Short mmCIF file of C-alpha atoms in Angstrom, two decimals:
data_model
loop_
_atom_site.label_atom_id
_atom_site.label_comp_id
_atom_site.label_asym_id
_atom_site.label_seq_id
_atom_site.Cartn_x
_atom_site.Cartn_y
_atom_site.Cartn_z
CA UNK A 1 83.09 128.98 -226.27
CA UNK A 2 80.50 130.81 -224.27
CA UNK A 3 77.39 129.33 -222.94
CA UNK A 4 75.10 131.53 -225.21
CA UNK A 5 77.06 130.13 -228.06
CA UNK A 6 76.54 126.40 -226.94
CA UNK A 7 73.01 127.00 -226.48
CA UNK A 8 72.36 128.48 -229.84
CA UNK A 9 74.38 125.61 -231.56
CA UNK A 10 72.27 123.22 -229.60
CA UNK A 11 69.07 124.83 -230.87
CA UNK A 12 70.40 124.89 -234.33
CA UNK A 13 71.30 120.89 -233.98
CA UNK A 14 67.65 120.56 -232.30
CA UNK A 15 66.17 122.41 -235.66
CA UNK A 16 68.03 120.10 -237.83
CA UNK A 17 66.01 117.13 -236.80
CA UNK A 18 62.84 116.93 -238.32
CA UNK A 19 59.44 115.77 -236.61
CA UNK A 20 59.55 112.53 -238.77
CA UNK A 21 63.26 112.00 -237.47
CA UNK A 22 62.74 112.78 -233.89
CA UNK A 23 59.47 110.66 -234.27
CA UNK A 24 61.47 107.83 -235.67
CA UNK A 25 64.20 108.13 -233.17
CA UNK A 26 61.50 107.93 -230.27
CA UNK A 27 59.94 104.76 -232.20
CA UNK A 28 63.40 103.34 -232.33
CA UNK A 29 63.94 103.31 -228.37
CA UNK A 30 60.46 102.91 -227.92
CA UNK A 31 60.74 99.44 -229.68
CA UNK A 32 63.49 98.27 -227.86
CA UNK A 33 62.14 98.98 -224.75
CA UNK A 34 58.86 97.36 -225.72
CA UNK A 35 60.32 94.11 -226.48
CA UNK A 36 62.72 94.17 -223.43
CA UNK A 37 59.89 94.90 -220.81
CA UNK A 38 57.73 92.26 -222.56
CA UNK A 39 60.17 89.52 -222.21
CA UNK A 40 60.44 89.75 -218.66
CA UNK A 41 57.22 88.68 -217.37
CA UNK A 42 56.90 85.46 -219.74
CA UNK A 43 61.03 84.87 -219.19
CA UNK A 44 60.08 84.00 -215.59
CA UNK A 45 56.84 82.35 -216.04
CA UNK A 46 57.92 79.89 -218.36
CA UNK A 47 61.07 79.23 -216.31
CA UNK A 48 58.84 78.69 -213.38
CA UNK A 49 56.62 76.61 -215.42
CA UNK A 50 58.95 74.20 -216.78
CA UNK A 51 60.75 73.98 -213.75
CA UNK A 52 57.69 72.81 -211.94
CA UNK A 53 56.65 70.54 -214.65
CA UNK A 54 60.30 68.76 -214.74
CA UNK A 55 59.92 68.43 -210.55
CA UNK A 56 56.29 66.80 -211.46
CA UNK A 57 57.69 64.45 -214.11
CA UNK A 58 60.73 63.19 -211.88
CA UNK A 59 58.57 62.67 -208.78
CA UNK A 60 55.97 60.77 -211.02
CA UNK A 61 57.49 59.62 -214.49
CA UNK A 62 54.16 57.90 -215.49
CA UNK A 63 52.46 61.04 -215.63
CA UNK A 64 54.85 62.57 -217.91
CA UNK A 65 52.84 62.49 -221.11
CA UNK A 66 50.20 64.23 -219.48
CA UNK A 67 52.46 66.79 -217.61
CA UNK A 68 54.27 67.41 -220.95
CA UNK A 69 50.84 68.38 -222.85
CA UNK A 70 49.63 70.79 -220.16
CA UNK A 71 53.19 72.29 -219.91
CA UNK A 72 53.04 72.80 -223.75
CA UNK A 73 49.77 74.44 -223.40
CA UNK A 74 51.00 76.59 -220.58
CA UNK A 75 53.71 77.77 -222.30
CA UNK A 76 51.90 78.64 -225.33
CA UNK A 77 49.53 80.62 -222.83
CA UNK A 78 52.63 82.59 -221.57
CA UNK A 79 54.50 82.87 -224.38
CA UNK A 80 51.64 84.90 -226.00
CA UNK A 81 52.42 87.78 -224.14
CA UNK A 82 56.18 87.98 -225.30
CA UNK A 83 55.02 87.64 -228.65
CA UNK A 84 52.49 90.71 -228.28
CA UNK A 85 55.64 92.39 -227.26
CA UNK A 86 57.39 91.37 -230.29
CA UNK A 87 54.76 92.52 -232.38
CA UNK A 88 54.30 95.95 -230.93
CA UNK A 89 58.27 96.35 -231.42
CA UNK A 90 57.75 95.11 -235.06
CA UNK A 91 54.91 97.82 -235.35
CA UNK A 92 57.11 100.67 -233.80
CA UNK A 93 60.22 100.02 -235.44
CA UNK A 94 59.11 99.43 -239.30
CA UNK A 95 55.58 100.36 -239.64
CA UNK B 1 87.87 99.68 -241.87
CA UNK B 2 85.31 98.03 -239.95
CA UNK B 3 82.27 96.94 -242.42
CA UNK B 4 78.73 98.78 -241.53
CA UNK B 5 75.99 95.89 -240.82
CA UNK B 6 73.27 96.95 -243.75
CA UNK B 7 70.13 95.20 -242.30
CA UNK B 8 67.67 94.92 -245.22
CA UNK B 9 64.32 97.18 -244.87
CA UNK B 10 61.47 94.60 -243.21
CA UNK B 11 59.62 94.95 -247.00
CA UNK B 12 62.51 92.83 -248.41
CA UNK B 13 61.94 90.08 -245.69
CA UNK B 14 58.30 89.70 -246.07
CA UNK B 15 57.10 90.92 -249.20
CA UNK B 16 57.78 88.97 -252.45
CA UNK B 17 56.80 90.00 -256.18
CA UNK B 18 54.15 88.22 -257.98
CA UNK B 19 54.94 85.43 -260.25
CA UNK B 20 51.64 85.39 -261.94
CA UNK B 21 48.55 87.73 -262.18
CA UNK B 22 50.30 90.74 -261.49
CA UNK B 23 48.19 93.24 -260.11
CA UNK B 24 44.85 91.73 -260.70
CA UNK B 25 44.51 91.44 -256.73
CA UNK B 26 45.12 87.86 -257.02
CA UNK B 27 48.89 88.05 -257.28
CA UNK B 28 50.61 84.54 -256.77
CA UNK B 29 53.83 84.81 -255.11
CA UNK B 30 56.34 83.09 -252.97
CA UNK B 31 53.92 82.67 -250.05
CA UNK B 32 51.36 81.64 -252.36
CA UNK B 33 53.28 79.14 -253.81
CA UNK B 34 54.40 77.87 -250.41
CA UNK B 35 51.12 77.68 -249.40
CA UNK B 36 50.06 75.79 -252.02
CA UNK B 37 53.05 73.36 -251.55
CA UNK B 38 52.05 72.91 -247.94
CA UNK B 39 48.80 71.81 -249.05
CA UNK B 40 50.01 69.77 -251.76
CA UNK B 41 52.82 67.95 -250.32
CA UNK B 42 51.13 66.11 -247.58
CA UNK B 43 47.89 65.25 -249.63
CA UNK B 44 50.57 63.77 -252.25
CA UNK B 45 52.02 61.84 -249.26
CA UNK B 46 49.01 60.45 -248.09
CA UNK B 47 47.44 59.64 -251.68
CA UNK B 48 50.95 57.54 -252.36
CA UNK B 49 50.86 55.83 -249.08
CA UNK B 50 49.12 52.40 -249.42
CA UNK B 51 46.48 50.90 -247.57
CA UNK B 52 48.14 47.77 -246.91
CA UNK B 53 47.57 45.95 -243.62
CA UNK B 54 51.25 46.06 -242.79
CA UNK B 55 52.60 49.32 -243.57
CA UNK B 56 55.66 49.97 -246.19
CA UNK B 57 57.62 53.09 -246.82
CA UNK B 58 55.48 56.32 -247.03
CA UNK B 59 52.38 54.60 -245.49
CA UNK B 60 54.71 54.25 -242.20
CA UNK B 61 55.36 58.06 -242.25
CA UNK B 62 51.50 58.79 -242.69
CA UNK B 63 50.46 56.33 -240.12
CA UNK B 64 52.88 57.87 -237.81
CA UNK B 65 51.58 61.39 -238.41
CA UNK B 66 48.00 60.35 -237.99
CA UNK B 67 49.10 58.42 -234.53
CA UNK B 68 51.06 61.32 -233.35
CA UNK B 69 47.94 63.75 -233.78
CA UNK B 70 45.81 61.04 -232.36
CA UNK B 71 47.25 60.43 -229.17
CA UNK B 72 49.51 63.63 -228.56
CA UNK B 73 46.60 65.99 -229.54
CA UNK B 74 43.39 64.31 -229.85
CA UNK B 75 43.18 61.73 -227.07
CA UNK B 76 45.31 64.12 -224.54
CA UNK B 77 43.09 67.31 -224.99
CA UNK B 78 39.51 66.20 -226.24
CA UNK B 79 39.46 62.32 -225.50
CA UNK B 80 37.80 59.64 -227.54
CA UNK B 81 34.48 61.68 -228.65
CA UNK B 82 36.94 63.99 -230.58
CA UNK B 83 37.59 61.37 -233.39
CA UNK B 84 35.16 63.54 -235.58
CA UNK B 85 37.35 66.61 -235.44
CA UNK B 86 40.65 64.22 -236.11
CA UNK B 87 40.82 65.09 -240.00
CA UNK B 88 40.77 68.69 -239.07
CA UNK B 89 43.54 68.26 -236.62
CA UNK B 90 45.69 66.59 -238.88
CA UNK B 91 45.15 69.04 -241.72
CA UNK B 92 45.90 71.92 -239.58
CA UNK B 93 48.94 70.17 -238.11
CA UNK B 94 50.42 69.26 -241.58
CA UNK B 95 49.62 72.55 -243.17
CA UNK B 96 51.26 74.71 -240.71
CA UNK B 97 54.17 72.30 -240.29
CA UNK B 98 54.94 72.24 -244.12
CA UNK B 99 54.14 76.03 -244.14
CA UNK B 100 56.64 76.72 -241.24
CA UNK B 101 59.50 74.43 -242.58
CA UNK B 102 60.03 76.03 -245.75
CA UNK B 103 61.83 78.77 -243.42
CA UNK B 104 64.95 76.52 -243.70
CA UNK B 105 64.58 75.26 -247.01
CA UNK B 106 66.98 76.72 -249.57
CA UNK B 107 65.53 78.52 -252.47
CA UNK B 108 62.63 79.54 -250.22
CA UNK B 109 63.58 80.50 -246.80
CA UNK B 110 60.43 81.93 -246.14
CA UNK B 111 57.67 80.44 -243.67
CA UNK B 112 54.30 81.06 -245.19
CA UNK B 113 52.84 81.61 -241.74
CA UNK B 114 54.92 84.87 -241.15
CA UNK B 115 52.25 86.65 -243.13
CA UNK B 116 49.42 87.10 -240.93
CA UNK B 117 46.85 86.13 -243.81
CA UNK B 118 47.55 82.34 -243.38
CA UNK B 119 47.73 82.30 -239.41
CA UNK B 120 44.32 84.45 -239.51
CA UNK B 121 42.43 82.26 -241.87
CA UNK B 122 43.27 79.23 -239.87
CA UNK B 123 42.46 80.83 -236.57
CA UNK B 124 39.20 81.66 -237.96
CA UNK B 125 38.52 78.21 -239.34
CA UNK B 126 39.24 77.21 -235.68
CA UNK B 127 36.89 79.72 -234.28
CA UNK B 128 34.11 78.63 -236.65
CA UNK B 129 34.66 74.98 -235.72
CA UNK B 130 34.62 75.35 -231.92
CA UNK B 131 31.80 78.02 -231.76
CA UNK B 132 29.92 75.47 -234.32
CA UNK B 133 30.85 72.35 -232.49
CA UNK B 134 29.38 74.09 -228.95
CA UNK B 135 26.30 75.31 -230.65
CA UNK B 136 25.49 71.91 -232.36
CA UNK B 137 26.05 69.90 -229.16
CA UNK B 138 24.71 72.12 -226.40
CA UNK B 139 22.69 74.56 -228.77
CA UNK B 140 22.02 77.87 -226.78
CA UNK B 141 23.16 76.41 -223.51
CA UNK B 142 26.73 76.62 -225.03
CA UNK B 143 26.33 80.21 -225.18
CA UNK B 144 24.99 80.13 -221.57
CA UNK B 145 27.74 77.80 -220.54
CA UNK B 146 30.41 79.73 -221.72
CA UNK B 147 28.97 83.26 -220.90
CA UNK B 148 27.69 82.43 -217.57
CA UNK B 149 29.67 79.88 -216.03
CA UNK B 150 27.95 78.04 -213.02
CA UNK B 151 28.90 78.54 -209.44
CA UNK B 152 29.61 81.93 -209.82
CA UNK B 153 27.52 84.57 -207.31
CA UNK B 154 24.81 86.24 -209.42
CA UNK B 155 26.30 89.94 -208.74
CA UNK B 156 29.70 88.77 -210.00
CA UNK B 157 27.95 88.05 -213.79
CA UNK B 158 28.39 91.78 -214.37
CA UNK B 159 32.39 91.32 -213.87
CA UNK B 160 32.78 87.78 -215.36
CA UNK B 161 30.46 87.80 -218.50
CA UNK B 162 32.28 90.49 -220.20
CA UNK B 163 35.77 89.12 -219.36
CA UNK B 164 34.29 85.40 -220.58
CA UNK B 165 32.91 86.95 -223.72
CA UNK B 166 36.46 88.62 -224.66
CA UNK B 167 38.29 85.88 -223.70
CA UNK B 168 36.51 83.11 -225.50
CA UNK B 169 35.32 84.69 -228.55
CA UNK B 170 37.93 87.64 -229.28
CA UNK B 171 41.01 86.57 -227.66
CA UNK B 172 41.19 83.00 -228.57
CA UNK B 173 41.65 83.66 -232.29
CA UNK B 174 43.50 86.55 -231.94
CA UNK B 175 45.81 84.61 -229.80
CA UNK B 176 46.08 81.63 -231.87
CA UNK B 177 46.81 83.79 -235.11
CA UNK B 178 49.30 85.94 -233.46
CA UNK B 179 51.12 83.36 -231.68
CA UNK B 180 52.06 81.51 -234.99
CA UNK B 181 52.31 84.48 -237.08
CA UNK B 182 54.81 86.33 -234.44
CA UNK B 183 56.88 83.03 -234.03
CA UNK B 184 57.46 82.49 -237.56
CA UNK B 185 58.52 86.20 -238.19
CA UNK B 186 60.87 86.13 -235.09
CA UNK B 187 62.43 82.95 -236.62
CA UNK B 188 62.58 84.39 -240.04
CA UNK B 189 64.26 87.49 -239.13
CA UNK B 190 66.37 85.84 -236.35
CA UNK B 191 67.88 83.88 -239.30
CA UNK B 192 68.02 86.82 -241.70
CA UNK B 193 69.92 88.64 -238.91
CA UNK B 194 72.50 86.21 -238.43
CA UNK B 195 72.60 85.55 -242.23
CA UNK B 196 73.57 89.12 -242.75
CA UNK B 197 75.90 89.14 -240.08
CA UNK B 198 77.90 86.11 -241.52
CA UNK B 199 78.20 87.61 -244.89
CA UNK B 200 79.27 90.98 -243.51
CA UNK B 201 82.05 89.61 -241.41
CA UNK B 202 83.29 87.41 -244.19
CA UNK B 203 84.02 90.61 -246.18
CA UNK B 204 85.38 92.78 -243.14
CA UNK B 205 89.30 91.54 -242.90
CA UNK B 206 90.01 91.77 -239.33
CA UNK B 207 86.53 91.12 -238.29
CA UNK B 208 86.67 87.81 -240.18
CA UNK B 209 88.13 85.93 -236.90
CA UNK B 210 84.43 86.29 -235.67
CA UNK B 211 83.07 84.67 -238.66
CA UNK B 212 82.97 80.83 -237.38
CA UNK B 213 81.13 82.03 -234.34
CA UNK B 214 78.27 83.58 -236.38
CA UNK B 215 78.37 80.99 -238.79
CA UNK B 216 78.16 78.40 -236.00
CA UNK B 217 75.31 80.42 -234.52
CA UNK B 218 73.19 80.42 -237.84
CA UNK B 219 73.54 76.59 -238.20
CA UNK B 220 72.52 76.37 -234.61
CA UNK B 221 69.37 78.70 -235.18
CA UNK B 222 68.44 76.69 -238.29
CA UNK B 223 68.01 73.42 -236.07
CA UNK B 224 66.29 75.60 -233.44
CA UNK B 225 63.83 77.06 -236.11
CA UNK B 226 63.14 73.50 -237.46
CA UNK B 227 62.10 72.60 -233.75
CA UNK B 228 60.17 75.65 -233.60
CA UNK B 229 58.18 74.86 -236.90
CA UNK B 230 57.23 71.37 -235.47
CA UNK B 231 56.43 72.69 -232.21
CA UNK B 232 54.07 75.64 -233.47
CA UNK B 233 52.38 73.21 -235.71
CA UNK B 234 51.93 70.94 -232.58
CA UNK B 235 50.64 74.05 -230.20
CA UNK B 236 48.50 75.44 -232.71
CA UNK B 237 46.64 72.00 -233.48
CA UNK B 238 46.71 71.10 -229.48
CA UNK B 239 44.87 74.70 -228.76
CA UNK B 240 42.59 73.96 -231.57
CA UNK B 241 41.78 70.76 -229.60
CA UNK B 242 41.61 72.21 -226.27
CA UNK B 243 38.88 75.03 -227.83
CA UNK B 244 36.87 72.18 -229.27
CA UNK B 245 37.32 70.34 -225.84
CA UNK B 246 35.78 73.47 -224.18
CA UNK B 247 32.71 73.55 -226.63
CA UNK B 248 32.23 69.97 -226.27
CA UNK B 249 32.39 69.52 -222.38
CA UNK B 250 32.02 73.06 -221.00
CA UNK B 251 31.87 71.98 -217.44
CA UNK B 252 35.34 71.04 -216.24
#
């Protein structure tokens, strides 16, 4: 098959994609990227946060209750970023 | 030969047909039913709980719930002067917990908080309460304390005030609502994914060997979601308490 024939075939294939399909494909890959990237930071953050909290509780077991409350607060704030990424994923994928 | 995984469209997972009042704008569907149950079950439990000095039966449950919210949420976030907000915090905790726990209860399998309306309204209630508490205790000084935090160089207020305005009055309720909503929707989709996967694998003849793992994962995730239901109710009421505390005692 000549190069020209391949090129025309590729153009015909590309024309088969309507604008909507192309948009849906881009949205689907963008959705995966959005959640994947949004999970990196909070993943590291929550790991570090809980690690430090465990260390604090091991060093000072009598402060465990207070450390735990603060830890949950910190997790809630850190996790929000990942959750916004998840909402973006839903918006891109399904809306 | 291999089965194709047919994941249902998102509308099938979160939109439910109306049981009553279809098309009137006041449709009563599964979400409405779960919300009413989440309101009625705790109310019923607290009504049938006795008021004896030595608790028995349901009264133990009611007292443990109130004590948990009092110690872990109210005392740790606000301190003793938050007692006026304890009824609100207990109501928030119980309504959210019962709304969430229907995620794993058979025949329902839907958390009421996976639709934005419920978390949004709860977040708006929290917003009105913490702004109202601040205005009531400090008057307009509350706005001054939250928008112009003391100890900042004068020129920096150009930068600090818009950030504080955004983070205190807009991002707080937004964060509360999205945190609860996205957690419950994610859990719901996760359970549906493994449910669909298990059923599809059961039908696929050679792939049925993978079925036990998929099913075990479904069981484990159900347990995990029970924990998440509780944790989200706890975190929502804890954050509400923290926001109320920042209105009552703005300088620390």
